[in-house]
Structures are given as C-alpha cells and as structure tokens.
C-alpha cells in the first residue's frame, strides 16, 4: 500500500506518519521509486502500537523508541524479549531510599512474592522497575498508616496472577513472536485503564450492596 492508503487505514495523518518515520519509530517502507515507498500490514500493525504508546500511554517519543527497539530485538529469546519490552514501559515513582518505610516495604514485597510462589531471584527483582513501583506503593501505605502487610496484599497478588494468565492467553492468539511481543506491550498500555475502571465500578457495586439499597 502507498502512504495515502496507510494513512487512511490507520487513521494517522500522512504528516504524522512521516514524523514517525523520521524519528525511527516506524520502519522505512519498501522503496519502489526515488520518491515513493510501499508499506505492508506490518507497518499498519506498528502504527497501532505507536498510537497506543504515544496517544494512550502518553509516552515521550524517546521512551517509545526504547520500547520499540526492545520489540524488534530478535537476538533475544521470547521470554527475554517480552520482559525487556514491558520493562521499558513507563512505571511509577522509584522508592525513596531515605525513608525508613522503604526498607519495611521491600521486606513485605519480597515476602509477598515468596508466598505467591513466584520464581523471582530477589537481587533480580530488586532491579525491576515493576518491583520498585510495588515497593514505593507499599512504603506510601506504611508511611500513612494504612494496612499493607503480606496477608492483606496476598489476595491482590493472587488476582494479579489470574489476570496474567488471561493476558498471555490473549497475547498467544497472535500468530508470530514479533506480533506477540507487540501485542503484549500494546495491551499492557491499553488494558491498564480498563482494569482501573472495572475496579472502581466493582467497588461502587459492592458499596451499594453493603451500604445502599442494593438495587
């Protein structure tokens, strides 16, 4: 397909596509003349991923480029490729190492992983941005006096484990390893607002049952 058709099918303006090409977010098309290129379904799929990262995930172009580089790194096995790509996504604040609550939170998080039976080497986990985000969140709860021991956190972790199965089942519906990595990244970005919305709606429903009319 030519650039105009790629724009029409993707819903992305030609000017924006050219910008993505210049910024190396989108691979170059297949050159057919000195001034024209052809694009394929892979370019269309990549555009959807770029839109998920930048427009929905509000990701800076530099960060999006880092994520896409991980997606394209076929020197890695599938597990490493998925891990590197998702790890490159934006995460929450880093733990405040000056706070006494952080040391408590790190022990709580490590014990939580152990009780879940998740096979994390603690040294590796401690370098993970997702683990750091968990530590920072638990530290904030601890600092403000809210319940955040392992027993209270365990049901959340168990539900997260079930969601991970659903996530990867969905990812495996895509045909090729490259498509699966792209899908894992896009769906991580796109489904997090879905999960947040569903949690709030479910809490409203449960609150109504407990404290309202229940209707």
Coordinates of C-alpha atoms in Angstrom, one line a residue:
X1 CA 0.0 0.0 0.0
X2 CA 1.1 3.6 -0.6
X3 CA 1.4 6.2 2.1
X4 CA -2.1 7.6 1.5
X5 CA -3.7 4.2 1.9
X6 CA -1.6 3.5 5.1
X7 CA -2.9 6.8 6.4
X8 CA -6.5 6.0 5.6
X9 CA -6.4 2.5 7.1
X10 CA -4.5 3.5 10.2
X11 CA -6.3 6.8 10.9
X12 CA -2.9 8.5 11.2
X13 CA -2.3 11.6 9.1
X14 CA 0.5 11.4 6.5
X15 CA 2.3 14.2 8.2
X16 CA 2.4 12.2 11.5
X17 CA 3.5 9.0 9.7
X18 CA 6.4 10.9 8.1
X19 CA 7.3 12.2 11.6
X20 CA 7.3 8.7 12.9
X21 CA 9.5 7.6 10.0
X22 CA 12.0 10.4 10.7
X23 CA 12.0 9.6 14.4
X24 CA 12.7 5.9 13.6
X25 CA 9.6 4.7 15.3
X26 CA 8.2 3.3 12.1
X27 CA 10.4 1.2 9.8
X28 CA 11.0 2.6 6.3
X29 CA 8.8 1.4 3.6
X30 CA 9.9 -0.7 0.6
X31 CA 11.4 1.8 -1.9
X32 CA 9.8 1.5 -5.4
X33 CA 11.0 4.8 -6.9
X34 CA 13.2 7.6 -5.8
X35 CA 10.3 9.3 -4.2
X36 CA 7.8 6.6 -3.3
X37 CA 7.7 3.6 -1.0
X38 CA 5.2 0.8 -0.3
X39 CA 4.0 -0.3 3.1
X40 CA 2.6 -3.6 4.3
X41 CA 0.5 -5.0 7.2
X42 CA 3.5 -4.9 9.5
X43 CA 3.6 -1.1 9.1
X44 CA -0.1 -0.9 9.9
X45 CA 0.3 -3.0 13.0
X46 CA 3.3 -1.0 14.1
X47 CA 1.3 2.2 13.7
X48 CA -1.4 0.8 16.0
X49 CA 1.3 0.1 18.6
X50 CA 2.9 3.6 18.3
X51 CA -0.5 5.2 18.8
X52 CA -1.1 3.0 21.9
X53 CA 2.2 4.1 23.4
X54 CA 2.1 7.8 22.5
X55 CA -1.5 8.8 22.4
X56 CA -3.0 6.5 25.0
X57 CA 0.1 5.8 27.2
X58 CA 1.2 9.5 26.9
X59 CA 4.8 8.2 26.4
X60 CA 7.5 10.5 25.2
X61 CA 8.9 9.7 21.7
X62 CA 12.3 8.8 23.2
X63 CA 10.7 6.3 25.6
X64 CA 8.6 4.9 22.8
X65 CA 11.7 4.4 20.7
X66 CA 13.3 2.4 23.5
X67 CA 10.3 0.2 23.8
X68 CA 10.1 -0.4 20.1
X69 CA 13.8 -1.2 20.0
X70 CA 13.2 -4.0 22.5
X71 CA 10.2 -5.2 20.5
X72 CA 12.5 -5.5 17.4
X73 CA 15.4 -7.2 19.1
X74 CA 15.2 -10.7 17.7
X75 CA 18.5 -11.6 19.2
X76 CA 16.6 -12.3 22.4
X77 CA 14.5 -15.3 23.2
X78 CA 10.8 -14.7 23.6
X79 CA 10.8 -14.6 27.4
X80 CA 13.6 -12.0 27.4
X81 CA 12.1 -10.0 24.6
X82 CA 8.8 -9.7 26.4
X83 CA 10.5 -8.8 29.6
X84 CA 12.7 -6.2 28.1
X85 CA 9.9 -4.6 26.1
X86 CA 7.4 -4.4 29.0
X87 CA 10.2 -3.3 31.5
X88 CA 10.9 -0.4 29.1
X89 CA 7.3 1.0 29.6
X90 CA 6.9 3.9 32.0
X91 CA 6.5 2.9 35.6
X92 CA 5.6 4.8 38.8
X93 CA 7.9 6.6 41.2
X94 CA 11.1 4.9 42.4
X95 CA 11.3 4.0 46.1
X96 CA 12.5 6.8 48.4
X97 CA 15.6 5.1 49.9
X98 CA 15.9 7.8 52.6
X99 CA 12.5 6.7 54.1
X100 CA 12.5 4.1 56.8
X101 CA 9.2 2.8 55.3
X102 CA 11.1 1.7 52.2
X103 CA 13.1 -1.0 54.0
X104 CA 9.9 -2.3 55.6
X105 CA 8.1 -2.2 52.2
X106 CA 11.0 -4.1 50.4
X107 CA 10.8 -6.9 53.0
X108 CA 7.0 -7.0 52.7
X109 CA 7.2 -7.1 48.9
X110 CA 9.8 -9.9 48.9
X111 CA 7.8 -12.0 51.3
X112 CA 4.7 -11.4 49.2
X113 CA 6.5 -12.8 46.1
X114 CA 7.7 -15.8 48.2
X115 CA 4.2 -16.6 49.4
X116 CA 2.9 -16.4 45.9
X117 CA 5.5 -18.9 44.8
X118 CA 6.7 -16.5 42.1
X119 CA 10.2 -17.5 41.0
X120 CA 12.0 -14.3 41.4
X121 CA 15.6 -14.0 42.4
X122 CA 15.4 -11.2 44.9
X123 CA 18.5 -9.5 43.5
X124 CA 16.9 -9.5 40.0
X125 CA 13.5 -8.5 41.4
X126 CA 15.1 -5.5 43.2
X127 CA 16.4 -4.2 39.9
X128 CA 13.0 -4.5 38.3
X129 CA 11.1 -1.3 37.8
X130 CA 7.8 -3.0 38.5
X131 CA 9.2 -4.4 41.8
X132 CA 10.4 -0.9 42.6
X133 CA 7.0 0.5 41.9
X134 CA 5.4 -2.1 44.3
X135 CA 7.9 -1.2 47.0
X136 CA 7.2 2.5 46.6
X137 CA 3.4 1.9 46.8
X138 CA 3.7 -0.3 49.9
X139 CA 6.0 2.2 51.5
X140 CA 3.5 5.0 50.9
X141 CA 0.8 2.9 52.6
X142 CA 3.0 2.1 55.5
X143 CA 4.1 5.7 55.9
X144 CA 0.5 6.9 56.0
X145 CA -0.6 4.2 58.5
X146 CA -2.8 2.1 56.2
X147 CA -2.8 -1.7 56.4
X148 CA -0.3 -3.2 54.0
X149 CA 1.1 -6.4 55.5
X150 CA 1.5 -9.5 53.4
X151 CA -1.8 -11.1 54.5
X152 CA -3.7 -8.1 53.2
X153 CA -1.7 -7.8 49.9
X154 CA -1.8 -11.5 49.1
X155 CA -5.4 -11.5 47.6
X156 CA -4.4 -8.7 45.3
X157 CA -1.3 -10.7 44.1
X158 CA -3.4 -13.8 43.6
X159 CA -5.9 -11.9 41.5
X160 CA -3.0 -10.4 39.5
X161 CA -1.7 -14.0 38.8
X162 CA -5.1 -14.9 37.4
X163 CA -5.0 -11.8 35.2
X164 CA -1.6 -12.7 33.9
X165 CA -2.9 -16.0 32.6
X166 CA -5.7 -14.1 30.8
X167 CA -3.2 -11.6 29.4
X168 CA -0.9 -14.2 28.0
X169 CA -3.7 -16.3 26.6
X170 CA -4.8 -13.2 24.7
X171 CA -1.2 -12.5 23.5
X172 CA -0.8 -16.1 22.3
X173 CA -3.7 -15.5 19.9
X174 CA -1.3 -13.6 17.7
X175 CA 0.5 -15.6 15.1
X176 CA 4.2 -14.7 15.2
X177 CA 6.6 -14.0 18.0
X178 CA 7.0 -10.4 16.8
X179 CA 3.2 -9.8 16.8
X180 CA 3.0 -11.4 20.3
X181 CA 5.6 -9.0 21.7
X182 CA 3.9 -6.0 20.1
X183 CA 0.5 -7.2 21.5
X184 CA 2.0 -7.7 25.0
X185 CA 3.2 -4.1 25.0
X186 CA 0.1 -2.6 23.5
X187 CA -2.3 -4.5 25.7
X188 CA -0.3 -3.6 28.8
X189 CA -0.8 0.1 28.0
X190 CA -4.4 -0.3 26.7
X191 CA -5.8 -2.6 29.4
X192 CA -4.5 -0.8 32.5
X193 CA -7.2 1.9 32.2
X194 CA -9.8 -0.9 31.7
X195 CA -8.6 -2.6 34.9
X196 CA -8.7 0.6 36.9
X197 CA -12.2 1.4 35.6
X198 CA -13.6 -2.0 36.3
X199 CA -12.2 -2.0 39.8
X200 CA -13.9 1.4 40.6
X201 CA -17.1 0.2 39.1
X202 CA -16.9 -3.1 41.1
X203 CA -16.3 -1.1 44.3
X204 CA -19.3 1.1 43.6
X205 CA -21.4 -2.0 43.1
X206 CA -20.1 -3.7 46.3
X207 CA -20.6 -0.4 48.3
X208 CA -24.2 -0.3 47.1
X209 CA -24.8 -3.8 48.2
X210 CA -23.3 -3.2 51.6
X211 CA -24.4 0.3 52.4
X212 CA -27.1 1.2 49.9
X213 CA -30.4 -0.2 48.8
X214 CA -28.6 -2.9 46.7
X215 CA -30.8 -2.0 43.7

